[in-house]
Coordinates of C-alpha atoms and ligand atoms in Angstrom, one line a residue:
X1 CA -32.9 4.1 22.4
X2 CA -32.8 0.5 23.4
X3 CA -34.3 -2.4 20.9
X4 CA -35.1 -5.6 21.7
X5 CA -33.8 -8.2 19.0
X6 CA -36.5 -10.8 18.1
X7 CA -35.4 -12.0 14.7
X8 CA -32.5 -12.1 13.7
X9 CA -31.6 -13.0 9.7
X10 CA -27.6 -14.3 9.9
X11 CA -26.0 -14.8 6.0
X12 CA -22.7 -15.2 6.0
X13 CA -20.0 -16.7 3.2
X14 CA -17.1 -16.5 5.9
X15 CA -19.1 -18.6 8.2
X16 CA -16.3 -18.0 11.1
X17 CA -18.1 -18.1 14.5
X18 CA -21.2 -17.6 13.4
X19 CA -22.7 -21.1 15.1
X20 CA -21.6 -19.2 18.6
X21 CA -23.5 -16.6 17.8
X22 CA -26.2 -17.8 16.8
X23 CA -26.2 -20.1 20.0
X24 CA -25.6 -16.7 21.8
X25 CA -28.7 -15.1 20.3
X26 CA -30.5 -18.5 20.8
X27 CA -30.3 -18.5 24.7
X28 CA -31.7 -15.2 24.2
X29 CA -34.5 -16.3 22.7
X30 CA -33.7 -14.6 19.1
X31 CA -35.9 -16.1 16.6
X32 CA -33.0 -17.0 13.2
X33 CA -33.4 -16.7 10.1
X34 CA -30.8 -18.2 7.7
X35 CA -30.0 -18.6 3.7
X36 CA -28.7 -21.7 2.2
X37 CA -25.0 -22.6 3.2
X38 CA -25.6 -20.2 6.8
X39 CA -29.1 -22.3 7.8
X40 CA -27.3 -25.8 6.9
X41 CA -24.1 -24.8 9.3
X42 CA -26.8 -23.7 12.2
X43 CA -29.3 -26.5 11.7
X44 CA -26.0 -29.1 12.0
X45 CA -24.9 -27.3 14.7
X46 CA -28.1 -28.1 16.3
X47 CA -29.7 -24.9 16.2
X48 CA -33.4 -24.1 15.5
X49 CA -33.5 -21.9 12.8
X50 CA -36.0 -20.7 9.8
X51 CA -34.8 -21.1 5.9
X52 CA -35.6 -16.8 4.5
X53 CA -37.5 -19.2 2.0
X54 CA -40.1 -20.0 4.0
X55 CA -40.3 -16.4 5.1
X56 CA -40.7 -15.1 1.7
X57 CA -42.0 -17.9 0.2
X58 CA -39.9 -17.9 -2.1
X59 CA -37.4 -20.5 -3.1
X60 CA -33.3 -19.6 -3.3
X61 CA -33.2 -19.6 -7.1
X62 CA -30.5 -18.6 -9.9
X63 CA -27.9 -20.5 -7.9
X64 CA -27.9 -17.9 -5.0
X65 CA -28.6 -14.4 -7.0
X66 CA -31.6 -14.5 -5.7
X67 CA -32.2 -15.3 -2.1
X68 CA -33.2 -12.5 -0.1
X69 CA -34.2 -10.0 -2.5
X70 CA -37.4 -9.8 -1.6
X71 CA -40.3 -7.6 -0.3
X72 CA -40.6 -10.4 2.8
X73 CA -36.7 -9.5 3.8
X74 CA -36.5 -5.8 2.9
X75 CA -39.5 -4.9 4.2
X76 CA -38.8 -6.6 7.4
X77 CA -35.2 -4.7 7.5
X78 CA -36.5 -1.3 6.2
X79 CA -40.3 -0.6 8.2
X80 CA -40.2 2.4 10.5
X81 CA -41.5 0.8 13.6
X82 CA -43.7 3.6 15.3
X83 CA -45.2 4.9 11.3
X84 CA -48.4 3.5 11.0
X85 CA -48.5 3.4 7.6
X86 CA -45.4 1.2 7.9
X87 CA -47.0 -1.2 10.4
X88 CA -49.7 -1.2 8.2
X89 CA -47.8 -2.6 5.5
X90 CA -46.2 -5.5 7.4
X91 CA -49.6 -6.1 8.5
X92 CA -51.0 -6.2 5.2
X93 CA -48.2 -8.1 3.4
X94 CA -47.8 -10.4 6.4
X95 CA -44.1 -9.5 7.0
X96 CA -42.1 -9.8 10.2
X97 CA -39.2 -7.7 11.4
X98 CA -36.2 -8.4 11.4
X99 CA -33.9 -6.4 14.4
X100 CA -30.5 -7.7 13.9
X101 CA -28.9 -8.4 10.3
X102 CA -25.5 -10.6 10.5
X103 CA -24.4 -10.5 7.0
X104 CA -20.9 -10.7 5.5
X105 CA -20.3 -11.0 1.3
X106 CA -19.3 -13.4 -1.3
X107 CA -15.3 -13.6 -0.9
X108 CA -15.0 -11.2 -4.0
X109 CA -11.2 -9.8 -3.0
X110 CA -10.0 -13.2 -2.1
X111 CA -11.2 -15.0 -5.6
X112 CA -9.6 -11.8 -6.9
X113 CA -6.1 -12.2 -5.0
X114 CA -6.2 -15.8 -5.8
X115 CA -6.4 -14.7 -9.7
X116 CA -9.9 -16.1 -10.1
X117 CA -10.9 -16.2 -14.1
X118 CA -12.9 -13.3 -15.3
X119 CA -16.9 -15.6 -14.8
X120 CA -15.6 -16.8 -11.7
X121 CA -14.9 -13.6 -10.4
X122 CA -18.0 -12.2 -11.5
X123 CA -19.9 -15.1 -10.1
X124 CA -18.4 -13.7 -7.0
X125 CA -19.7 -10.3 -6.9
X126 CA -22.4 -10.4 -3.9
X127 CA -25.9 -8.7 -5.1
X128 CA -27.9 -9.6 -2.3
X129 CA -26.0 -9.3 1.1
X130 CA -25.1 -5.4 -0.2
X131 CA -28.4 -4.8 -0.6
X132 CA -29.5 -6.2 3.2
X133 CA -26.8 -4.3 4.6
X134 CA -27.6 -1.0 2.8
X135 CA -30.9 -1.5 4.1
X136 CA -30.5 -2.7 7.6
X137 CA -27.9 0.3 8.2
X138 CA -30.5 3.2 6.8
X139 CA -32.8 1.8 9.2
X140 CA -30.2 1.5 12.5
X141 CA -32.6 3.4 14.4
X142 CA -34.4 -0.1 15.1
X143 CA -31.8 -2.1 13.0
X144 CA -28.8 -3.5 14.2
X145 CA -26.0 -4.6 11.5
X146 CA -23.3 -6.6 11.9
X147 CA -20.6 -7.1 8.7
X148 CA -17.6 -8.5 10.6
X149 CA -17.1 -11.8 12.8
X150 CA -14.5 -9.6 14.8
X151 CA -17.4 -7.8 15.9
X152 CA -19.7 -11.0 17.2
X153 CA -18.2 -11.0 20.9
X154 CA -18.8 -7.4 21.4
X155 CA -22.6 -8.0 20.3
X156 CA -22.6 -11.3 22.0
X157 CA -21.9 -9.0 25.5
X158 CA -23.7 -6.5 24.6
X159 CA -26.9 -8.4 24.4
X160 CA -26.2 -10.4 27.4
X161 CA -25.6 -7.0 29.6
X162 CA -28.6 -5.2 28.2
X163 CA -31.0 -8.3 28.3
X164 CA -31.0 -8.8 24.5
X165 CA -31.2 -5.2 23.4
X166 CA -28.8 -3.3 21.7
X167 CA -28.1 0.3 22.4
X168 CA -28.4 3.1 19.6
X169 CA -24.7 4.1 19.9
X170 CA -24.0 0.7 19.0
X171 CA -26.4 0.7 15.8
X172 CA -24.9 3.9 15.0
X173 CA -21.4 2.5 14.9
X174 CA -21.9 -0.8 13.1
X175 CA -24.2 1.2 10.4
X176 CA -21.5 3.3 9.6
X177 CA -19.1 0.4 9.4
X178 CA -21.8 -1.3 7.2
X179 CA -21.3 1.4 4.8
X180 CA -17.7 1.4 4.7
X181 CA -17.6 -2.3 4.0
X182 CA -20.2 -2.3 1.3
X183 CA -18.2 1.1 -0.3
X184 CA -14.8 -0.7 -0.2
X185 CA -16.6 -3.9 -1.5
X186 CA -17.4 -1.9 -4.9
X187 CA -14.2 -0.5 -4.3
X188 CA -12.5 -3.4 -5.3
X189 CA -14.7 -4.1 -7.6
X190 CA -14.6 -1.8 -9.8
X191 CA -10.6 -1.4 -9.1
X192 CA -10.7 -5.0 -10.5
X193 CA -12.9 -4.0 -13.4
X194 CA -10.6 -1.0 -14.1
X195 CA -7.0 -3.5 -13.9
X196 CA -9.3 -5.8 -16.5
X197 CA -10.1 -3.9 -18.7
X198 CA -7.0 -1.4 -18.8
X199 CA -8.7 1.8 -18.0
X200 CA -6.5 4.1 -16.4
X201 CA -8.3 7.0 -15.4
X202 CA -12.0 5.9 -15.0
X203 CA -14.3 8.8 -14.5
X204 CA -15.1 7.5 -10.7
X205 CA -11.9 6.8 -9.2
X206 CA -12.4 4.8 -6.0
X207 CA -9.5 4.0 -3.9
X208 CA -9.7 1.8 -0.9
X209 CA -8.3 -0.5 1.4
X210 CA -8.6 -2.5 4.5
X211 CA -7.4 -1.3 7.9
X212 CA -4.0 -3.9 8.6
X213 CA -2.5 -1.6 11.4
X214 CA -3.3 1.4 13.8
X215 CA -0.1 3.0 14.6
X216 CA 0.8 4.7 17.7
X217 CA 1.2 8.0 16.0
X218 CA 1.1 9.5 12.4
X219 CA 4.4 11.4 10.9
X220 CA 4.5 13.5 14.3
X221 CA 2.6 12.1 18.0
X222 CA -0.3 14.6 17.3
X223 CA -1.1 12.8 14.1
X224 CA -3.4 9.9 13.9
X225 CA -2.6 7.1 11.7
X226 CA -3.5 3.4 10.4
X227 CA -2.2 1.4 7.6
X228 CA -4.9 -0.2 4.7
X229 CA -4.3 -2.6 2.2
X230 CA -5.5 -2.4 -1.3
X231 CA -4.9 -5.8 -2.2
X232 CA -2.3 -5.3 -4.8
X233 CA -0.1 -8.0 -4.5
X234 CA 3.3 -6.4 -5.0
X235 CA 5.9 -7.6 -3.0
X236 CA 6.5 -4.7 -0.9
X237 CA 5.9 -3.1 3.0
X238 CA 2.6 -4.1 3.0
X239 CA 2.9 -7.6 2.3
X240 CA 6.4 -8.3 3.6
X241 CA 6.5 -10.6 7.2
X242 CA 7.7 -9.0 9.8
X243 CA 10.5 -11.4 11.4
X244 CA 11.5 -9.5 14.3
X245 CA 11.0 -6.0 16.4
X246 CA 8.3 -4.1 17.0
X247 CA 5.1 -3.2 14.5
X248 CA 6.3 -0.3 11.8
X249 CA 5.5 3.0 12.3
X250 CA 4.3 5.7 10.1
X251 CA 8.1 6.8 9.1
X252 CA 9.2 3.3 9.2
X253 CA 6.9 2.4 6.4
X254 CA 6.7 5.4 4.5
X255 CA 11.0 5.1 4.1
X256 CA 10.8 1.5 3.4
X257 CA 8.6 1.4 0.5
X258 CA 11.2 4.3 -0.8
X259 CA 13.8 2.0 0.5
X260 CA 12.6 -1.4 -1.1
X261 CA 11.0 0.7 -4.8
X262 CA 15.0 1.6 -5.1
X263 CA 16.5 -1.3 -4.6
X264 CA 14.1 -3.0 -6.8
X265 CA 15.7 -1.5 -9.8
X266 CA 18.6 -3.7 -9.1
X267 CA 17.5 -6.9 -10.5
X268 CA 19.3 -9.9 -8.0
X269 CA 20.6 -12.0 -10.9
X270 CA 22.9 -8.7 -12.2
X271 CA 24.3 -8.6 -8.7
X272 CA 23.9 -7.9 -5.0
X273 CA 22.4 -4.0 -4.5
X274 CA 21.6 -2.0 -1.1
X275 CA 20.2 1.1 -0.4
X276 CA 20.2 3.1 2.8
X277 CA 17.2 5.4 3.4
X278 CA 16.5 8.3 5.9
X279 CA 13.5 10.1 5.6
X280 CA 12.4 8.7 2.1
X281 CA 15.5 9.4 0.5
X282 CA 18.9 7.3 0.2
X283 CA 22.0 8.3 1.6
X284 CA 24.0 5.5 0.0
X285 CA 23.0 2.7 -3.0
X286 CA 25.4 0.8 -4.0
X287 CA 26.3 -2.5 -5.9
X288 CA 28.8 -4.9 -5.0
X289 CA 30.2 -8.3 -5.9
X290 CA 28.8 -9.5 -2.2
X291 CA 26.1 -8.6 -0.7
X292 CA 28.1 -7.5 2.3
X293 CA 30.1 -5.4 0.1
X294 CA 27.3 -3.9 -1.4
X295 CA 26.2 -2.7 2.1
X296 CA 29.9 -1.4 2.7
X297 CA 29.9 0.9 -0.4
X298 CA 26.3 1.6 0.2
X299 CA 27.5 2.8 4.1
X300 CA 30.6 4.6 2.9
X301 CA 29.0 7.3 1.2
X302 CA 27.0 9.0 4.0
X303 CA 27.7 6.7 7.3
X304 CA 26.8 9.5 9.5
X305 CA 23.1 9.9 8.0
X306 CA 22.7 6.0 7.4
X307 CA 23.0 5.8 11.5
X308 CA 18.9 5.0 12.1
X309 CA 18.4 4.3 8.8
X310 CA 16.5 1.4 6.7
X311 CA 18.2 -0.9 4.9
X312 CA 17.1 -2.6 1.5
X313 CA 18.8 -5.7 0.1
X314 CA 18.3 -7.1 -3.6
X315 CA 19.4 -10.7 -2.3
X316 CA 18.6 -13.0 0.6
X317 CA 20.0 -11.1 3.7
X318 CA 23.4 -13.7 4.4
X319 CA 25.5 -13.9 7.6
X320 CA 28.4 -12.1 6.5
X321 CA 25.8 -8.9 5.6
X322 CA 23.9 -9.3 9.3
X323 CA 27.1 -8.8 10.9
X324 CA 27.8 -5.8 9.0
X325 CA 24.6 -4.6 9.5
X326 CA 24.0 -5.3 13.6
X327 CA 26.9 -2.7 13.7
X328 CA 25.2 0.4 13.6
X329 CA 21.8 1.7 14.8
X330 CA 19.6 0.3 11.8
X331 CA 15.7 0.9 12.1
X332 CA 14.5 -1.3 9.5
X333 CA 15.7 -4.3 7.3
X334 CA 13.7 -5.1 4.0
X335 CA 14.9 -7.8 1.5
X336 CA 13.4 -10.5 -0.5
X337 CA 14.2 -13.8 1.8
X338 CA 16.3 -13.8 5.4
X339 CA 18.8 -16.8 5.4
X340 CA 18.6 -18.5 9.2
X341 CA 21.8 -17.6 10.5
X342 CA 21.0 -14.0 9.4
X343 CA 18.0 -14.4 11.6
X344 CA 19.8 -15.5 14.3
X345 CA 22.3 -12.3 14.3
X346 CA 20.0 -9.9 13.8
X347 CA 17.8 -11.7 17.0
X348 CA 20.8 -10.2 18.9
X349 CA 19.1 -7.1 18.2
X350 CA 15.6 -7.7 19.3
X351 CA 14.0 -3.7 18.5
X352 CA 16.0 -4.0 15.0
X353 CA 12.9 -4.6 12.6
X354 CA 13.5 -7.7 10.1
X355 CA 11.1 -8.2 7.2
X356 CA 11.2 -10.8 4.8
X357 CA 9.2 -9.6 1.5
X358 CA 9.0 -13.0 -0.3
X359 CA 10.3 -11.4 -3.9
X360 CA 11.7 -8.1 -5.4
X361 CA 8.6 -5.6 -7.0
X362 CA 9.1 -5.3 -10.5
X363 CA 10.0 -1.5 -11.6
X364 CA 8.6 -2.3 -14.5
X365 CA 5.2 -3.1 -13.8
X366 CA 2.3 -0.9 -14.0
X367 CA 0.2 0.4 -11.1
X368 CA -1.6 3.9 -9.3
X369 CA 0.6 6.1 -7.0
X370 CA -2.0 9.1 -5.0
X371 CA -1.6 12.1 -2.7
X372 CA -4.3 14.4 -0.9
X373 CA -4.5 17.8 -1.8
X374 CA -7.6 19.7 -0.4
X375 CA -10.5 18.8 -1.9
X376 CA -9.1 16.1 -4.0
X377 CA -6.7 13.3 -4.7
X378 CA -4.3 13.5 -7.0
X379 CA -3.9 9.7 -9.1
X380 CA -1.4 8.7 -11.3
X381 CA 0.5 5.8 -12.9
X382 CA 3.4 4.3 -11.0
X383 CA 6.8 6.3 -12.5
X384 CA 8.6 2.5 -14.2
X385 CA 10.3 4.4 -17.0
X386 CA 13.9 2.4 -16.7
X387 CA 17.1 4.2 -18.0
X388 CA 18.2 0.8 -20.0
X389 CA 15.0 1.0 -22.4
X390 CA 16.0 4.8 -22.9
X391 CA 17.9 5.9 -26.0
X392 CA 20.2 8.0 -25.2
X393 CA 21.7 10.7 -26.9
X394 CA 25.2 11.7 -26.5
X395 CA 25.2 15.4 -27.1
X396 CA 28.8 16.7 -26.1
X397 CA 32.3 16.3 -28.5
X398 CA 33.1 13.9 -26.3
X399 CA 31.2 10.6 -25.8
X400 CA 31.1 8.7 -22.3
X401 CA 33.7 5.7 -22.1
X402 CA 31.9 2.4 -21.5
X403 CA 32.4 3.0 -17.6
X404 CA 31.2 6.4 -17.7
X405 CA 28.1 5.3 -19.1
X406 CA 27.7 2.7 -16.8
X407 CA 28.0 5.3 -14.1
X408 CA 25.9 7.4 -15.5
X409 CA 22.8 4.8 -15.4
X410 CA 23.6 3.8 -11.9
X411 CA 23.7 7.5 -11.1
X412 CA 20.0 8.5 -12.9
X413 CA 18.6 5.1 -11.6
X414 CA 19.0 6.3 -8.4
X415 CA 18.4 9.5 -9.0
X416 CA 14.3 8.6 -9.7
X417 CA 14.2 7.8 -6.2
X418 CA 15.6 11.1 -4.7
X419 CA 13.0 13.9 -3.6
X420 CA 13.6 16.7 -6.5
X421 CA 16.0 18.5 -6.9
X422 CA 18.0 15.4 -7.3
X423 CA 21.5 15.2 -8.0
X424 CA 23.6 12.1 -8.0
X425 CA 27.2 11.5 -8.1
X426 CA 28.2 8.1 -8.8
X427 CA 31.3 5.8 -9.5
X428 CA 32.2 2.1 -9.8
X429 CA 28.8 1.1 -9.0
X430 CA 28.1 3.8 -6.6
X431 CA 26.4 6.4 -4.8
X432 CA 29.6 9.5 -4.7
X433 CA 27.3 11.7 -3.5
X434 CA 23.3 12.9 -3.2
X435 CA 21.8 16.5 -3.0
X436 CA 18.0 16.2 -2.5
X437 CA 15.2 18.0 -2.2
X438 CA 16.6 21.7 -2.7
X439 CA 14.5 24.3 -4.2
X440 CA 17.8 25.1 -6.5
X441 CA 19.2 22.8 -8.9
X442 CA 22.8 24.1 -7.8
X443 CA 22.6 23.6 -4.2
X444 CA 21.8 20.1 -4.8
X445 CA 24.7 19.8 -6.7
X446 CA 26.7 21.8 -4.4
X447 CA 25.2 19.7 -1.4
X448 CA 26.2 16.4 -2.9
X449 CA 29.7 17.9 -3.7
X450 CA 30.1 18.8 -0.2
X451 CA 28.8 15.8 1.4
X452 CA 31.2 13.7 -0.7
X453 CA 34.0 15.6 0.9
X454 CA 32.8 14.9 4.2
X455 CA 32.8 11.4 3.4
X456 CA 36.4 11.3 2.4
X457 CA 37.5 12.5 5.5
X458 CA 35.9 10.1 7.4
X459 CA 36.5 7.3 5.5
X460 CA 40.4 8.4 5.3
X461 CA 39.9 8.8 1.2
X462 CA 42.7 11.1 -0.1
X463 CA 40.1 12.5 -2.1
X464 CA 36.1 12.6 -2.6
X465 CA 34.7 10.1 -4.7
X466 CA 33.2 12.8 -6.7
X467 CA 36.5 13.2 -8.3
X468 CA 36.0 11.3 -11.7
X469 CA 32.6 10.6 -11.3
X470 CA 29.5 10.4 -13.2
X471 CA 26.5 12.8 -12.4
X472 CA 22.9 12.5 -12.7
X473 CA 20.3 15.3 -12.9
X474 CA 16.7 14.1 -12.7
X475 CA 15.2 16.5 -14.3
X476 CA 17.0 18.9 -17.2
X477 CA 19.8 21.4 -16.1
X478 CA 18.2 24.9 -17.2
X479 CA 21.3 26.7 -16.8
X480 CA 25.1 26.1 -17.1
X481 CA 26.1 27.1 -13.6
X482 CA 24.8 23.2 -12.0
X483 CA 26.7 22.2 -14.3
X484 CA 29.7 23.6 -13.7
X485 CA 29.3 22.9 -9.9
X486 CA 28.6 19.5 -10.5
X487 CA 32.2 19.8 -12.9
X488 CA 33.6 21.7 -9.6
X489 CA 33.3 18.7 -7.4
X490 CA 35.2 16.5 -10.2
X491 CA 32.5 15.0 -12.5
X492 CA 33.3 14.0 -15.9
X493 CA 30.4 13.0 -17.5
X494 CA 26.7 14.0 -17.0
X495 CA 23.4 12.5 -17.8
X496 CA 19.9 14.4 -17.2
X497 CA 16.7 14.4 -19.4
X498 CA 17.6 18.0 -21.7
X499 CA 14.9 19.6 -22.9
X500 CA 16.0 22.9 -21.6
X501 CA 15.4 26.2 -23.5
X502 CA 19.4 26.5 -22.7
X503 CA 20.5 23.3 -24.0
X504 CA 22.9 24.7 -26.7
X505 CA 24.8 27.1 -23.4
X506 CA 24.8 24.1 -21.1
X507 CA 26.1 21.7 -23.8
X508 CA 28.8 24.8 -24.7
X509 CA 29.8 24.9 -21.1
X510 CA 30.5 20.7 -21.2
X511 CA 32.2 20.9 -24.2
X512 CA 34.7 23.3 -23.0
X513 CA 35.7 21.0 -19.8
X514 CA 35.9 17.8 -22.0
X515 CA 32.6 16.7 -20.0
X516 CA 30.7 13.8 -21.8
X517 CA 26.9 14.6 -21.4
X518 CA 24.0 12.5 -22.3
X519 CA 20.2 13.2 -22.8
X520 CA 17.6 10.6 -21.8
X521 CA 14.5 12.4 -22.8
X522 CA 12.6 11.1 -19.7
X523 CA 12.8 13.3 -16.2
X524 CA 11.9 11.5 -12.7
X525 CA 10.5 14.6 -10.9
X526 CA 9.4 13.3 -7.6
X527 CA 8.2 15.4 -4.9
Ligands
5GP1 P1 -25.3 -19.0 2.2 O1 -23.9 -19.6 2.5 O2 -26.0 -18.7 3.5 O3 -26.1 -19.8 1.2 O4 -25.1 -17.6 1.5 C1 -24.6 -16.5 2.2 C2 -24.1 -15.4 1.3 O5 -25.2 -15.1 0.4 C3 -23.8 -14.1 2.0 O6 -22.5 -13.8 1.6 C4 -24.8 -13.2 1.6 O7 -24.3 -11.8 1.5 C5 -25.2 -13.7 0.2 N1 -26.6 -13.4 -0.2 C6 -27.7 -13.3 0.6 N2 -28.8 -13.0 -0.2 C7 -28.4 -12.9 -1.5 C8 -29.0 -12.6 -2.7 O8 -30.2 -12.4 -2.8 N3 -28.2 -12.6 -3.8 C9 -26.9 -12.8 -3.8 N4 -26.2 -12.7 -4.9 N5 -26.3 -13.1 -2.6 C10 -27.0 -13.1 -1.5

């Protein structure tokens, strides 16, 4: 299963060591062929090496869409060694093989990340390096393909350990990376085709990404997992730097990106916001007029669940917050910029995992959320419905007072980014309370009530902040009895999307407690 490489066709735009190789393959007495920009960088670099022009005869022409699309190159990539009718042909037709391919494409994602116009990101869709790699990967049981320079030094020992043959295992592997490079390369071309155009839901959807990170484990040790990057550029987990501690795992990313998408909603010029996260939902959000008293508030409304949590901050993480923070068992800290003496007192803390994100995502913005089922993935669009461009519609007697109503938009802000059911008490700013992820309506009401209590008697409160506080359903109460639960732990006024068959009872039920309720018309299910 060994084959001797002979010739050896290297064209590559990231031109990163490819003169080692090809001094590698040299001492081995590799024959090279090169295009263009690949056969200048070899030929200056002192190397021997034959332009795929004089192969094909056949100039480069079209500026570079046409190089090696020819009979001269594919045949030489695609001939079945041992078929005589193949031999035949190269005899025929004059055309040499070619044993080892080193190809990688036209920087396509990277003119795309650097917002390249719409020609010159065209310009940079690669026609002819696909098209070798397709071919050189079908035919791996003679072919050897290699589509990324992290991959020269294990061909480079390979061939000096197996006297310039490579094994069929090896072919195997790098064919089957081939074809994962060339699928995510149309990947992102047609993702950018898609975000150009404004088509949503194309008929193919492709979604792909680039491996960044192989973690230990997935959500449990049995589980395998990696990380890949789709090149969106929102500031977020994936591109954030991580200052300090060790890599992210699974969890760790999973809750920031809850963590960070909440905190988001609190634009930094209205004010310093936090959010606590465990498991992908918060156990405290709140605003504050520091950022250290954001955190405070934020900790005071679950501080027993916030132990191991992850932290996200709306504003540069400050001294005064770090302090706060290096207090308790914190996994992860997210926030737009890291001033340096924060650094320096969270370095006291060397496993406590620091990331800078460079900017706050914009809720607004459009974008693709997916999940596996089996058999299929589901796509759809990013949930940025904001309560401020909502109208809402008082529907009780009474209508909320101005502070109410502020509540009540903190309270169904927040409430978007709690697993369904989702009910949210808040006051002054914030969180009073969260029930998430029941099955019933009512016990996440019930939950949140009882949690808020809890809270009270460890923060030494005479009574839970529940008492007087706004309430937020996420989706529409379809009975009265939440709503008198959510009345039971002292809520005066209540927002939720309505839309409820029993509307008219639950509405009833307010009125008769002199509860202010308001109807948003949207619903944040999230499961
Ligand atoms: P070079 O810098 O050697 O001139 O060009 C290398 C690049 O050209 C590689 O990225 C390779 O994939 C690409 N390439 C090779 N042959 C063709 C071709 O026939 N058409 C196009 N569009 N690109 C090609």
């Amino acid at each position: 299963d060994r084959v001797k490489i002979r010739t050896a066709l290297l064209s590559v735009s990231d031109k990163t060591g490819i003169v080692e190789l090809a001094k590698a393959l040299a001492e081995q007495g590799v024959r090279l062929l090169s295009t263009g920009g690949t056969f200048k960088a070899l030929a200056a670099a002192g190397l021997d090496v034959t332009d795929v022009s004089d192969v094909t005869g056949f100039p480069e022409i079209m500026d570079g869409r046409v190089k090696t699309l020819h009979p001269g190159v594919h045949g030489g990539l695609l001939a079945i060694r041992d078929d005589a009718e193949h031999v035949k042909a190269l005899t025929e037709h004059k055309i040499g093989t070619i044993d080892l391919a080193v190809i990688n494409l036209y920087p396509f994602e990277e003119v795309r990340a650097a917002g390249g116009d719409y020609p010159t990101t065209v310009e940079n869709i690669d026609i002819g390096g696909p098209a070798m790699i397709r071919a050189a990967a079908k035919n791996h049981a003679y072919v050897t393909v290699i589509v990324d320079p992290q991959d020269y030094p294990q061909l480079i020992e390979a061939l000096r350990t197996n006297d310039g043959e490579t094994a069929y295992a090896l072919r195997q592997r790098m064919a089957a990376k081939a074809y994962a490079r060339t699928a995510a390369y149309d990947t992102m071309i047609s993702n950018w085709f898609a975000e150009a155009l404004d088509i949503e839901m194309p008929r193919y959807r492709t979604l792909g990404g680039v491996l960044s990170q192989e973690m230990r484990y997935g959500e449990n040790p049995h589980q395998s997992a990696g990380f890949y990057l789709t090149g969106e550029k929102r500031p977020g987990v994936a591109t954030a730097a991580l200052l300090q501690g060790k890599q992210l795992s699974y969890n760790n990313i999973n809750d920031t990106d809850a963590a960070y998408e909440l905190v988001s909603e609190f634009p930094a010029e209205k004010g310093p916001a936090c959010a606590i996260i465990k498991h992908a939902n918060p156990c405290g959000v709140a605003i504050g007029s520091s950022l250290v008293e954001a955190y405070k508030r934020a900790l005071a409304c679950d501080s027993t669940s916030a132990f191991g949590g992850i932290i996200a901050l709306n504003q540069t993480l400050d001294a005064a917050t770090a302090e706060e923070i290096v207090k308790l068992f914190t996994e992860v800290i997210i926030a737009p910029d890291i001033s340096e003496e924060a650094k320096a007192i969270i370095a006291k803390k060397p496993n406590l995992r620091l990331l800078s994100a460079g900017g706050l995502p914009d809720p607004r913005s459009r974008g693709l959320t997916a999940k596996t089922v089996s058999g299929g993935l589901l796509v759809q669009t990013r949930d940025n419905g904001m309560v401020e461009d909502l109208d809402l519609r008082v529907v009780t007697k009474r209508a909320p007072t101005d502070q109410e109503l502020i509540d009540m938009k903190f309270a169904f802000k927040v409430a978007k980014h709690v697993k369904s059911n989702a009910v949210v008490y808040a006051k002054d700013g914030q969180t009073a309370g969260i029930g998430a992820g029941q099955m019933s309506r009512v016990d996440s009401a019930r939950i949140a009530g009882l949690k808020a209590e809890e809270a009270a008697k460890a923060m030494g409160w005479a009574e839970p902040m529940t008492r007087g506080s706004a309430v937020a359903s996420e989706a529409f109460l379809p009975f009265a009895d939440g709503l008198l639960s959510m009345i039971a732990a002292g809520a005066t006024a209540v927002i939720q999307p309505g839309g409820s068959m029993r509307d008219e009872e639950v509405i009833a039920a307010a009125d008769e407690h002199g509860v202010a309720m308001v109807f948003t018309g949207m619903r944040h299910f999230r499961h």
